[in-house]
mmCIF file of C-alpha atoms in Angstrom:
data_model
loop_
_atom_site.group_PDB
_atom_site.id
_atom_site.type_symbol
_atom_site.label_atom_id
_atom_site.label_comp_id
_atom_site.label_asym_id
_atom_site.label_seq_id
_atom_site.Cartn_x
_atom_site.Cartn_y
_atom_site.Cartn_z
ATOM 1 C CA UNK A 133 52.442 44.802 10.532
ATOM 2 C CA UNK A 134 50.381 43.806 7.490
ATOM 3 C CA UNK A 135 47.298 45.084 6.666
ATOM 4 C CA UNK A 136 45.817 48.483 4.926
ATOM 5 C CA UNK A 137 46.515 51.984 6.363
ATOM 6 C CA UNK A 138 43.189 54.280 6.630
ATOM 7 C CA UNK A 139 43.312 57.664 6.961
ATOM 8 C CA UNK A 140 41.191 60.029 9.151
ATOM 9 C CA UNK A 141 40.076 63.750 8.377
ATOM 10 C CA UNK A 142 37.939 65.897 10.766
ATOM 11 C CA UNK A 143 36.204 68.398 8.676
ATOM 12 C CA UNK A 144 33.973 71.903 9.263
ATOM 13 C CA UNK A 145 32.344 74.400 7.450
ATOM 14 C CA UNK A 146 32.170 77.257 9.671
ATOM 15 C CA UNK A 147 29.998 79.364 7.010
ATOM 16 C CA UNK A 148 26.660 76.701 7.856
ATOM 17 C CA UNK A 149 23.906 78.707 8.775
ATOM 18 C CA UNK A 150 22.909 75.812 10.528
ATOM 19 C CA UNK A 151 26.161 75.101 12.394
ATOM 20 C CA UNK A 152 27.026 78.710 13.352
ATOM 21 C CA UNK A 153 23.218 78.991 15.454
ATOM 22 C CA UNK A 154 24.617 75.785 17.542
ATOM 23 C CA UNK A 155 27.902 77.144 17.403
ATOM 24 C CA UNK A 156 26.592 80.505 18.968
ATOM 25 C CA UNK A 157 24.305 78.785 21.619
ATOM 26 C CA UNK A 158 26.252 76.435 22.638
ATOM 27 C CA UNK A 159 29.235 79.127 23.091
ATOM 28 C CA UNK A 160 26.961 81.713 24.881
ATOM 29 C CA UNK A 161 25.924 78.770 27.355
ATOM 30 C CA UNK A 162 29.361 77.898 27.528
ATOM 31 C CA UNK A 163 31.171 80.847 28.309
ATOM 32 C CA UNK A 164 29.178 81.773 31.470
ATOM 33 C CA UNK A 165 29.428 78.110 33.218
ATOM 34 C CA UNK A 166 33.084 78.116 32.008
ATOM 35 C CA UNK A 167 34.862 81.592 32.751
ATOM 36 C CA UNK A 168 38.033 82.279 32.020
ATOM 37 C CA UNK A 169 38.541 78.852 30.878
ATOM 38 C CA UNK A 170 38.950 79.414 26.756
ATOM 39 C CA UNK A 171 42.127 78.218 25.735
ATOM 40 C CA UNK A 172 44.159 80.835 23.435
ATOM 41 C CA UNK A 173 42.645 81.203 19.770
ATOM 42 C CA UNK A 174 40.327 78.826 21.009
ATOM 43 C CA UNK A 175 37.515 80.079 19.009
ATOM 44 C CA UNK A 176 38.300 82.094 16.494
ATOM 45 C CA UNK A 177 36.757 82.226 12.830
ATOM 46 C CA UNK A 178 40.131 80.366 11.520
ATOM 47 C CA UNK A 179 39.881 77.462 13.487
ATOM 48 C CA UNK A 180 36.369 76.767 11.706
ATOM 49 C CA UNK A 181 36.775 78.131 8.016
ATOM 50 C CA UNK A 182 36.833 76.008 5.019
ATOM 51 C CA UNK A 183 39.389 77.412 3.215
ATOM 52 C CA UNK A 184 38.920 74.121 0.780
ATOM 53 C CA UNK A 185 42.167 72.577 2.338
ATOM 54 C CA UNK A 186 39.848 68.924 2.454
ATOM 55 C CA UNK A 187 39.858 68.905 -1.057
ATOM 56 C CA UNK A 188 43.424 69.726 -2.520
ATOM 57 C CA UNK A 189 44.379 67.305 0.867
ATOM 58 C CA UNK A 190 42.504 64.249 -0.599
ATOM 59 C CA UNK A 191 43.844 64.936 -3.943
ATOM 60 C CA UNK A 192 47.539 64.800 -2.168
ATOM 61 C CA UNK A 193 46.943 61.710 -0.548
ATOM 62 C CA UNK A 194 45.898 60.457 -4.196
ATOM 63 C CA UNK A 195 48.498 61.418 -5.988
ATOM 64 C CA UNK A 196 51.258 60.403 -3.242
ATOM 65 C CA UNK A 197 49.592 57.623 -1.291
ATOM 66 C CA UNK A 198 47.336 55.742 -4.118
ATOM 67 C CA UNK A 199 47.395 52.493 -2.304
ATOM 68 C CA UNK A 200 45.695 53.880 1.174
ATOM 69 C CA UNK A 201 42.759 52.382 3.062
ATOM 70 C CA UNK A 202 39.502 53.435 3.627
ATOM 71 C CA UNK A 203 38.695 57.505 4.104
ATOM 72 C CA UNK A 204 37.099 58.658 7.060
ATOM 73 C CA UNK A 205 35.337 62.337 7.247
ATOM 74 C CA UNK A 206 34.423 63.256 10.592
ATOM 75 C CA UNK A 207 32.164 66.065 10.595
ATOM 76 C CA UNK A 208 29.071 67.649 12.421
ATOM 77 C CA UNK A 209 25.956 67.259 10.158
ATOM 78 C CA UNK A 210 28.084 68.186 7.330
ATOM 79 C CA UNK A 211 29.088 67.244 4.007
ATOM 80 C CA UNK A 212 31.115 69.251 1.328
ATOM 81 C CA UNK A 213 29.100 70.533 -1.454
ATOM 82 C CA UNK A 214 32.113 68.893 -3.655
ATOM 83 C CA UNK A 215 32.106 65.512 -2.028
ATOM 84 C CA UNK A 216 31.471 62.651 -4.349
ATOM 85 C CA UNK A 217 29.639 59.414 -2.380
ATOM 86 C CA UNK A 218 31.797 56.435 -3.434
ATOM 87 C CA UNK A 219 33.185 53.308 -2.289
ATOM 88 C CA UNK A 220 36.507 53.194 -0.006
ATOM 89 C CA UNK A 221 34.916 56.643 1.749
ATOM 90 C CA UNK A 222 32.737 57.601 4.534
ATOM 91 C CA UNK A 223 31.598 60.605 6.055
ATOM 92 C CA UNK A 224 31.218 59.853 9.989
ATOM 93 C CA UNK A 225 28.561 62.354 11.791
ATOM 94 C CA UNK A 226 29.326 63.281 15.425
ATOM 95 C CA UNK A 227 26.125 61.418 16.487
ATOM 96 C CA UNK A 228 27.503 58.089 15.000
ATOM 97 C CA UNK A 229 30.684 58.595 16.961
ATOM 98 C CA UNK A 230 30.268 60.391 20.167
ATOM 99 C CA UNK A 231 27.657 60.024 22.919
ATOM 100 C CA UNK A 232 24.172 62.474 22.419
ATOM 101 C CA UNK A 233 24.459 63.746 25.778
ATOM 102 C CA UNK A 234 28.253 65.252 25.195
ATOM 103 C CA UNK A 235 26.411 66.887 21.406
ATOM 104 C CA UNK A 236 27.242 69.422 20.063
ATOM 105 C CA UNK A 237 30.967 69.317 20.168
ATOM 106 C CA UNK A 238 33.725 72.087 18.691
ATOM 107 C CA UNK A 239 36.386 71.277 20.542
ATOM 108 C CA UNK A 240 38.537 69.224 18.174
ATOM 109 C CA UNK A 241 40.614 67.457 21.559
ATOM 110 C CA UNK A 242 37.357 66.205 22.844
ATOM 111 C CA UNK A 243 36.416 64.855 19.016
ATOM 112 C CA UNK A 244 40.166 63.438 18.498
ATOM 113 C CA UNK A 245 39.580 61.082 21.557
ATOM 114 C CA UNK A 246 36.904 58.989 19.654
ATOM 115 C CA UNK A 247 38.712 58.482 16.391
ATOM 116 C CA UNK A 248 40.177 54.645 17.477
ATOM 117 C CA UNK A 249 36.395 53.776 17.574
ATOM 118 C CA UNK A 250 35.838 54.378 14.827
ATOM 119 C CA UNK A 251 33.531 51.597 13.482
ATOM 120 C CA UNK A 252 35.760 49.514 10.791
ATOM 121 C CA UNK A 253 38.422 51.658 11.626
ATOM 122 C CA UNK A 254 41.937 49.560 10.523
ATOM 123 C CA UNK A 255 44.573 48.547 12.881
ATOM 124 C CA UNK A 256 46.820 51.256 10.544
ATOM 125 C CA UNK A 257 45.551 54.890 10.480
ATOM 126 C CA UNK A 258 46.925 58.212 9.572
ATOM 127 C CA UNK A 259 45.187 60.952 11.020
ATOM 128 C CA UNK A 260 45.659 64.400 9.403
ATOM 129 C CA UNK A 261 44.426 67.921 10.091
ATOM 130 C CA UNK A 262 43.268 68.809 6.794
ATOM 131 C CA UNK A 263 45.756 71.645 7.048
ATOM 132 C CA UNK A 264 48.349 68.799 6.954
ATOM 133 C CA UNK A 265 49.331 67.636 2.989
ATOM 134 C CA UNK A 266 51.073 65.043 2.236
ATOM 135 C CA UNK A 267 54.211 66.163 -0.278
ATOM 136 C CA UNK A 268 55.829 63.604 -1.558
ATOM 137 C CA UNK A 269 55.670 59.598 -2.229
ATOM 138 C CA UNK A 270 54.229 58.289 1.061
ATOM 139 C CA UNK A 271 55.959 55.243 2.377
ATOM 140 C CA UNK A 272 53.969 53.184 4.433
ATOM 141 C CA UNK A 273 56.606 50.947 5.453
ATOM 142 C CA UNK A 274 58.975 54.238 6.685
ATOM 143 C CA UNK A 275 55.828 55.363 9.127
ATOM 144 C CA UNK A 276 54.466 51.918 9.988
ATOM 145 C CA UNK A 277 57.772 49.439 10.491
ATOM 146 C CA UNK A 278 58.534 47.752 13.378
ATOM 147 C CA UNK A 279 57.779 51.052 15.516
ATOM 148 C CA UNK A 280 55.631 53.979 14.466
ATOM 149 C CA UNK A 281 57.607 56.751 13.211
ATOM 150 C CA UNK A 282 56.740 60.079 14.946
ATOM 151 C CA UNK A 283 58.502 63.922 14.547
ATOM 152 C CA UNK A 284 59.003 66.438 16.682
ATOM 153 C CA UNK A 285 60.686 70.089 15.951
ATOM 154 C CA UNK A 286 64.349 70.985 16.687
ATOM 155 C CA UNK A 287 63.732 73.822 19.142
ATOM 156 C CA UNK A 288 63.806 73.208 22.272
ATOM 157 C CA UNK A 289 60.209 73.958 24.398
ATOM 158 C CA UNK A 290 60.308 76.098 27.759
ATOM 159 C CA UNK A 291 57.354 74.735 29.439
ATOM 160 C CA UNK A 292 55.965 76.114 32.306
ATOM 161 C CA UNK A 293 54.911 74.369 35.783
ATOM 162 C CA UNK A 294 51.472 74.092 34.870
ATOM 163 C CA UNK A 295 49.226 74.654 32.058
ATOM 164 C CA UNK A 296 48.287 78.167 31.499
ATOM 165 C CA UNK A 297 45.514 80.352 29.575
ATOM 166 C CA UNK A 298 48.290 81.923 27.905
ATOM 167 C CA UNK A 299 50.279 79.638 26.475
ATOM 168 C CA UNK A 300 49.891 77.966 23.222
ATOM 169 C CA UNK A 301 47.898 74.450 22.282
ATOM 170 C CA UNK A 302 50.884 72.463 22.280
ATOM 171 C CA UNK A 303 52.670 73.411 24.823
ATOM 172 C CA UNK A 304 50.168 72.610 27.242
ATOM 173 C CA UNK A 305 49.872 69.547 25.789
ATOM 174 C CA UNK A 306 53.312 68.709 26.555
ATOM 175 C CA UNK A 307 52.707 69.831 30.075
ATOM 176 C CA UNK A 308 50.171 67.060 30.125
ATOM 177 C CA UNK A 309 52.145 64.766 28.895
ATOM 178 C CA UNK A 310 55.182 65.668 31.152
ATOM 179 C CA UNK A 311 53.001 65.280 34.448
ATOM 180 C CA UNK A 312 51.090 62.722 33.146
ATOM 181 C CA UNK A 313 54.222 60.355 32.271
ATOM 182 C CA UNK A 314 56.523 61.684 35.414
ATOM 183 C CA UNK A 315 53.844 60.494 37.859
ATOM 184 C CA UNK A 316 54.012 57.180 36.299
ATOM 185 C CA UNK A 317 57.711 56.412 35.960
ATOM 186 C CA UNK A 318 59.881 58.070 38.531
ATOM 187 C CA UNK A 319 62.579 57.410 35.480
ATOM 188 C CA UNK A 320 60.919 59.064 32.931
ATOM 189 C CA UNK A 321 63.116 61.862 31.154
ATOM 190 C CA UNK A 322 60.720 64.055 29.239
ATOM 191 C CA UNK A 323 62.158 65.602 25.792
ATOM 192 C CA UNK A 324 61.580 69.494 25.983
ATOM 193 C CA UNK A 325 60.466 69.386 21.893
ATOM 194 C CA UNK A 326 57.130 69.946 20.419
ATOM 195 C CA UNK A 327 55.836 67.538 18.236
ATOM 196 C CA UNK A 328 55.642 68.818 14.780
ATOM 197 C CA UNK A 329 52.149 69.238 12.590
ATOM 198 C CA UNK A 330 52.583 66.307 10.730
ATOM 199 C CA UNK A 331 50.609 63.513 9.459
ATOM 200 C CA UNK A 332 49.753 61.088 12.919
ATOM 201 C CA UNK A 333 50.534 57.432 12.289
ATOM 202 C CA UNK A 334 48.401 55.859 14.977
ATOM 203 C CA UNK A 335 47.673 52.290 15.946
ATOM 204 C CA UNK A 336 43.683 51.441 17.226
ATOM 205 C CA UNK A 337 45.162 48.994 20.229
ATOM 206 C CA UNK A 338 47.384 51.535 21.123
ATOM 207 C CA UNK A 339 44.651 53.934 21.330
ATOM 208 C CA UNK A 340 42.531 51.241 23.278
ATOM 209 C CA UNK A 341 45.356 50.605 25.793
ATOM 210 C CA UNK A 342 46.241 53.953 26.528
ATOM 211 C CA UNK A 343 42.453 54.490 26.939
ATOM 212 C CA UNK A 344 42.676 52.074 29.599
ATOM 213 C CA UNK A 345 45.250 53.079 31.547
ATOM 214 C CA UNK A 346 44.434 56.884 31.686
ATOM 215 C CA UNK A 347 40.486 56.896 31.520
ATOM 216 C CA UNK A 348 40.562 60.453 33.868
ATOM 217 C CA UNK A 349 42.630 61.843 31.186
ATOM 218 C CA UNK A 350 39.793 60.933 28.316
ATOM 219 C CA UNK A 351 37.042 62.138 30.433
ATOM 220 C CA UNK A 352 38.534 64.978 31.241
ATOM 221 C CA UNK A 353 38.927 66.149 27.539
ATOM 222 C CA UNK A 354 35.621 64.722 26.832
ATOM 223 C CA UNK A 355 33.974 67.082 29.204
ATOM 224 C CA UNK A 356 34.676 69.811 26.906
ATOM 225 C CA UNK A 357 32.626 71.807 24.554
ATOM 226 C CA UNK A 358 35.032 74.289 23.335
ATOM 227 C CA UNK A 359 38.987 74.000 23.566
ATOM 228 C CA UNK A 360 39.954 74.713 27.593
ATOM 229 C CA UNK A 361 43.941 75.318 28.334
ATOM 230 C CA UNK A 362 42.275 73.428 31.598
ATOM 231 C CA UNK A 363 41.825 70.238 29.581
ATOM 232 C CA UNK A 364 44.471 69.807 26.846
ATOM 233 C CA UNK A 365 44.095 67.287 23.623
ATOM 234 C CA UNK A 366 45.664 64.018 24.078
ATOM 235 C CA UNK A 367 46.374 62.845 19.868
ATOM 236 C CA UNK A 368 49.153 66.132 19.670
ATOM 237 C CA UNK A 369 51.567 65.135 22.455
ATOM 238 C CA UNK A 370 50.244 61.856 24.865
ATOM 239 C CA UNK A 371 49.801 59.868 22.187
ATOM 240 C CA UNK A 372 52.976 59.778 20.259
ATOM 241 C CA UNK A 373 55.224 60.248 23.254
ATOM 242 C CA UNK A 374 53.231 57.627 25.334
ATOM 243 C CA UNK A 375 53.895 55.444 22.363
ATOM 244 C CA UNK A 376 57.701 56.309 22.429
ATOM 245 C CA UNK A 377 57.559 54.857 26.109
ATOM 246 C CA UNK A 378 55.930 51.520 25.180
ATOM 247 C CA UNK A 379 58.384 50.785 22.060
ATOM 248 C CA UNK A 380 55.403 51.144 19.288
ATOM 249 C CA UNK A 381 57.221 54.471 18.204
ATOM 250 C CA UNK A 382 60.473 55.637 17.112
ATOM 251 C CA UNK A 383 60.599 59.900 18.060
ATOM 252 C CA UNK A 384 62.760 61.969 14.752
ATOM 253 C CA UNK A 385 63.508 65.308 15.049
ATOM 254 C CA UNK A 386 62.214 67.305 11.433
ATOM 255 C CA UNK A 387 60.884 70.573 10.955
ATOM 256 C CA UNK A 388 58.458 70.306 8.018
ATOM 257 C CA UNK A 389 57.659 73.601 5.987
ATOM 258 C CA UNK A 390 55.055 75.347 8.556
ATOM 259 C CA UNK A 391 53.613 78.194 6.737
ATOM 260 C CA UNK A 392 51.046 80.705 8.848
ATOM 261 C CA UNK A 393 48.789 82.202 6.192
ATOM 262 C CA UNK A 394 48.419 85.683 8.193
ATOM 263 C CA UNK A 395 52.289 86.049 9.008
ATOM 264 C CA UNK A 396 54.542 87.883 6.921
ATOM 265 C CA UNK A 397 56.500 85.549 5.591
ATOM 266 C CA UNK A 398 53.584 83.499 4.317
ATOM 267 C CA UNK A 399 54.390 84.617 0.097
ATOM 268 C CA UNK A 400 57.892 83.948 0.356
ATOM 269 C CA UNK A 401 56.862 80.340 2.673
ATOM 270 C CA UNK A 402 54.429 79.371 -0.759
ATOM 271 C CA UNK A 403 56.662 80.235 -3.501
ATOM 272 C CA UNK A 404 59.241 77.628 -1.382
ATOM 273 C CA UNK A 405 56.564 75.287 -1.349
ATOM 274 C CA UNK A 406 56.197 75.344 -4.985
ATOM 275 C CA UNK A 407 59.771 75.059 -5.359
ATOM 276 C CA UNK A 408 60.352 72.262 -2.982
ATOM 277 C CA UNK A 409 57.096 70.526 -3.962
ATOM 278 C CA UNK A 410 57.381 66.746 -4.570
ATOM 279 C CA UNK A 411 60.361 66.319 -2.165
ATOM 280 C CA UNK A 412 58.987 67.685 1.352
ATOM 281 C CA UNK A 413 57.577 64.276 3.203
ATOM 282 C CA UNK A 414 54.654 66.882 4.558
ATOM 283 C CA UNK A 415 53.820 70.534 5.105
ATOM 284 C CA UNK A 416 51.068 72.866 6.828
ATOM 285 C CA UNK A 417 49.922 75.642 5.676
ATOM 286 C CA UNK A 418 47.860 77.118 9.109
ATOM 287 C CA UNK A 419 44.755 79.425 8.634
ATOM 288 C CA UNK A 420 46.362 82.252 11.006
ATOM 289 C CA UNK A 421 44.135 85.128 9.859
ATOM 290 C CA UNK A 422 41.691 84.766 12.605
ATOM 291 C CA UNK A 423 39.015 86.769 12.595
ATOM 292 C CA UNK A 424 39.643 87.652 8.987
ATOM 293 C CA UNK A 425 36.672 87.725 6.153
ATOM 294 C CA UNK A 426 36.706 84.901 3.553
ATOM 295 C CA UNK A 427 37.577 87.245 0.559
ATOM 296 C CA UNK A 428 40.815 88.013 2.678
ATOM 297 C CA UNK A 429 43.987 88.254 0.260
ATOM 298 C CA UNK A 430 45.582 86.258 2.203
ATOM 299 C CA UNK A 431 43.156 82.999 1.965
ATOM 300 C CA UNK A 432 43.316 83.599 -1.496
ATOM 301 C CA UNK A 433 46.877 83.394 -2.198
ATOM 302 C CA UNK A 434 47.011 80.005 -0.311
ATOM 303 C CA UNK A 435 43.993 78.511 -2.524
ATOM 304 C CA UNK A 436 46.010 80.309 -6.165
ATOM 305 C CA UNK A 437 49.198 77.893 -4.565
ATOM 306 C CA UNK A 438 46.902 74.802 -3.909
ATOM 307 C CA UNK A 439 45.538 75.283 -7.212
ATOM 308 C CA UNK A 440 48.695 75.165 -9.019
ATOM 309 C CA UNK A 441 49.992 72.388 -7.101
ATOM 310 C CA UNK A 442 47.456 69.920 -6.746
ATOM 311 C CA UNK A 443 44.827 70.728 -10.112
ATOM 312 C CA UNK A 444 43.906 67.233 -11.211
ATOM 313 C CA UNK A 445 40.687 66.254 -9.278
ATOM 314 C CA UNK A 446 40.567 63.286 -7.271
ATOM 315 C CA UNK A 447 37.765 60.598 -7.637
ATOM 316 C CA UNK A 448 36.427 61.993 -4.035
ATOM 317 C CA UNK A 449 35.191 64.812 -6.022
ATOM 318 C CA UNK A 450 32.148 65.394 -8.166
ATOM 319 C CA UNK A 451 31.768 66.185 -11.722
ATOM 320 C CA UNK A 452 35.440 66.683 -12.330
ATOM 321 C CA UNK A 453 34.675 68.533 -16.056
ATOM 322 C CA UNK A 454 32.300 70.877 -14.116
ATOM 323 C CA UNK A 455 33.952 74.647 -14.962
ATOM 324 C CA UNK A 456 33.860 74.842 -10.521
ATOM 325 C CA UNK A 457 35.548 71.930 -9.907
ATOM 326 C CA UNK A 458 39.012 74.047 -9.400
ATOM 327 C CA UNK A 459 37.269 76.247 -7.472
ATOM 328 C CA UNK A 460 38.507 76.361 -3.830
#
């Protein structure tokens, strides 16, 4: 495949005044038509904080991926303060995307489901948590050959019958994806892995054909508001293993650095990064703190790492010689 390869963020700013009164309507309406039915860490503060991972992300992709397509910001009436209008971007609002009736939206599964429509969207997209960096040379032609490359983690997954409030994300996603799949081929042979958090090479047919042939599984997802264990995202596990199954994918099993800001380990998980930076293909570094305050010790040691690694400014940002611009 010829052809550029676009990349996709979806961005928030959980600190908006604005945001937060629709985020606290919507979840008080929410809760009581929808008991019992909030999927684990479903809504808490970390899944919504800008911990200014957008920024030192777009400077990654810069400095390892300088001949990408187009950037795409999906966000909800937002816009980073930092954010520099300028030609090869564009910031995406909900509204443009996904239909007013199904507004507002913070479940990230039902917000996923629109990215292939994108308007202008290429063939060739990455689509990346901004969580997700990019550490190394990218290779388009490793992730976008003849099939899609796509990684999973070594260890095995136990996965239960059916998906469950307390379980994790991904595993009910791979529930999903087992039923979904088995029902469809009586041959199918599901692989008990997780998929790791990595960078998502995705293809817009693909995402059109699939769309097709499971449309209950996208209105399902769309009917959410907030993230339900009832109605699990389809971009995490469906997509890539669906796309194993039709030949446009090739599965690899690699466990990228995955450091949890709020475990433990999390200082002696950065001070690898910096020492393996520039030769990992990808990392995460997950906002686990939760319900923690944004001065948290924790945050802050993850934006003193970013800083070091990633300090020039990319052209996404604006006034690069302002004394702020490092600021995360």
């Amino acid at each position: 495949m010829n052809g550029p390869v676009d990349i996709v963020y979806l961005w928030v700013d959980g600190q908006d005044p604005a945001w937060r009164a629709r985020h606290r309507a919507a979840y008080a309406q929410w809760a009581i038509q929808h008991p019992g039915q909030l999927a684990l860490h479903g809504n808490v503060a970390g899944r919504y904080r800008d911990n200014g991972e957008l920024r030192y992300n777009l400077r990654a992709l810069e400095r390892f991926f300088p001949g990408h397509g187009h950037v795409y910001l999906v966000t909800d009436r937002q816009v980073p303060a930092w954010l520099r209008a300028c030609e090869g971007l564009s910031v995406i609002d909900h509204r443009q995307l996904m239909p007013a009736c199904a507004l507002p939206v913070f479940d990230s599964a039902h917000i996923e489901s629109y990215l292939h429509h994108i308007p202008g969207l290429a063939e060739r997209f990455l689509y990346f948590n901004d969580d997700v960096f990019l550490g190394q040379q990218f290779d388009a032609g490793h992730w976008f050959g003849e099939r899609l490359r796509v990684y999973t983690e070594a260890a095995l997954a136990d996965l239960p019958a059916h998906t469950r409030a307390d379980v994790a994300a991904p595993v009910n996603c791979a529930v999903l994806s087992r039923d979904w799949l088995g029902a469809r081929d009586p041959d199918y042979r599901h692989e008990p892995r997780l998929f790791a958090h990595a960078p998502r090479p995705m293809l817009v047919s693909a995402m059109r054909a699939l769309e097709r042939q499971a449309p209950e599984l996208f209105a399902q997802v769309r009917s959410t508001v907030f993230r339900s264990w009832r109605a699990p995202a389809l971009l995490p596990d469906l997509v890539p293993r669906w796309m194993v199954e039709q030949g446009l994918a090739r599965s690899e099993v690699l466990d990228p650095l995955h450091i949890a800001s709020g475990d433990a380990d999390a200082p002696a998980l950065l001070a690898q990064l910096c020492e393996q930076f520039g030769s990992l293909p990808f990392f995460c570094i997950n906002d686990t703190c939760d319900e923690a305050e944004n001065d948290d010790p924790r945050l802050a040691r993850v934006a003193a790492t970013l800083r070091q690694l990633l300090p020039q400014p990319s052209r996404f940002e604006v006034d690069v010689s302002a004394p702020w611009a490092d600021a995360a």
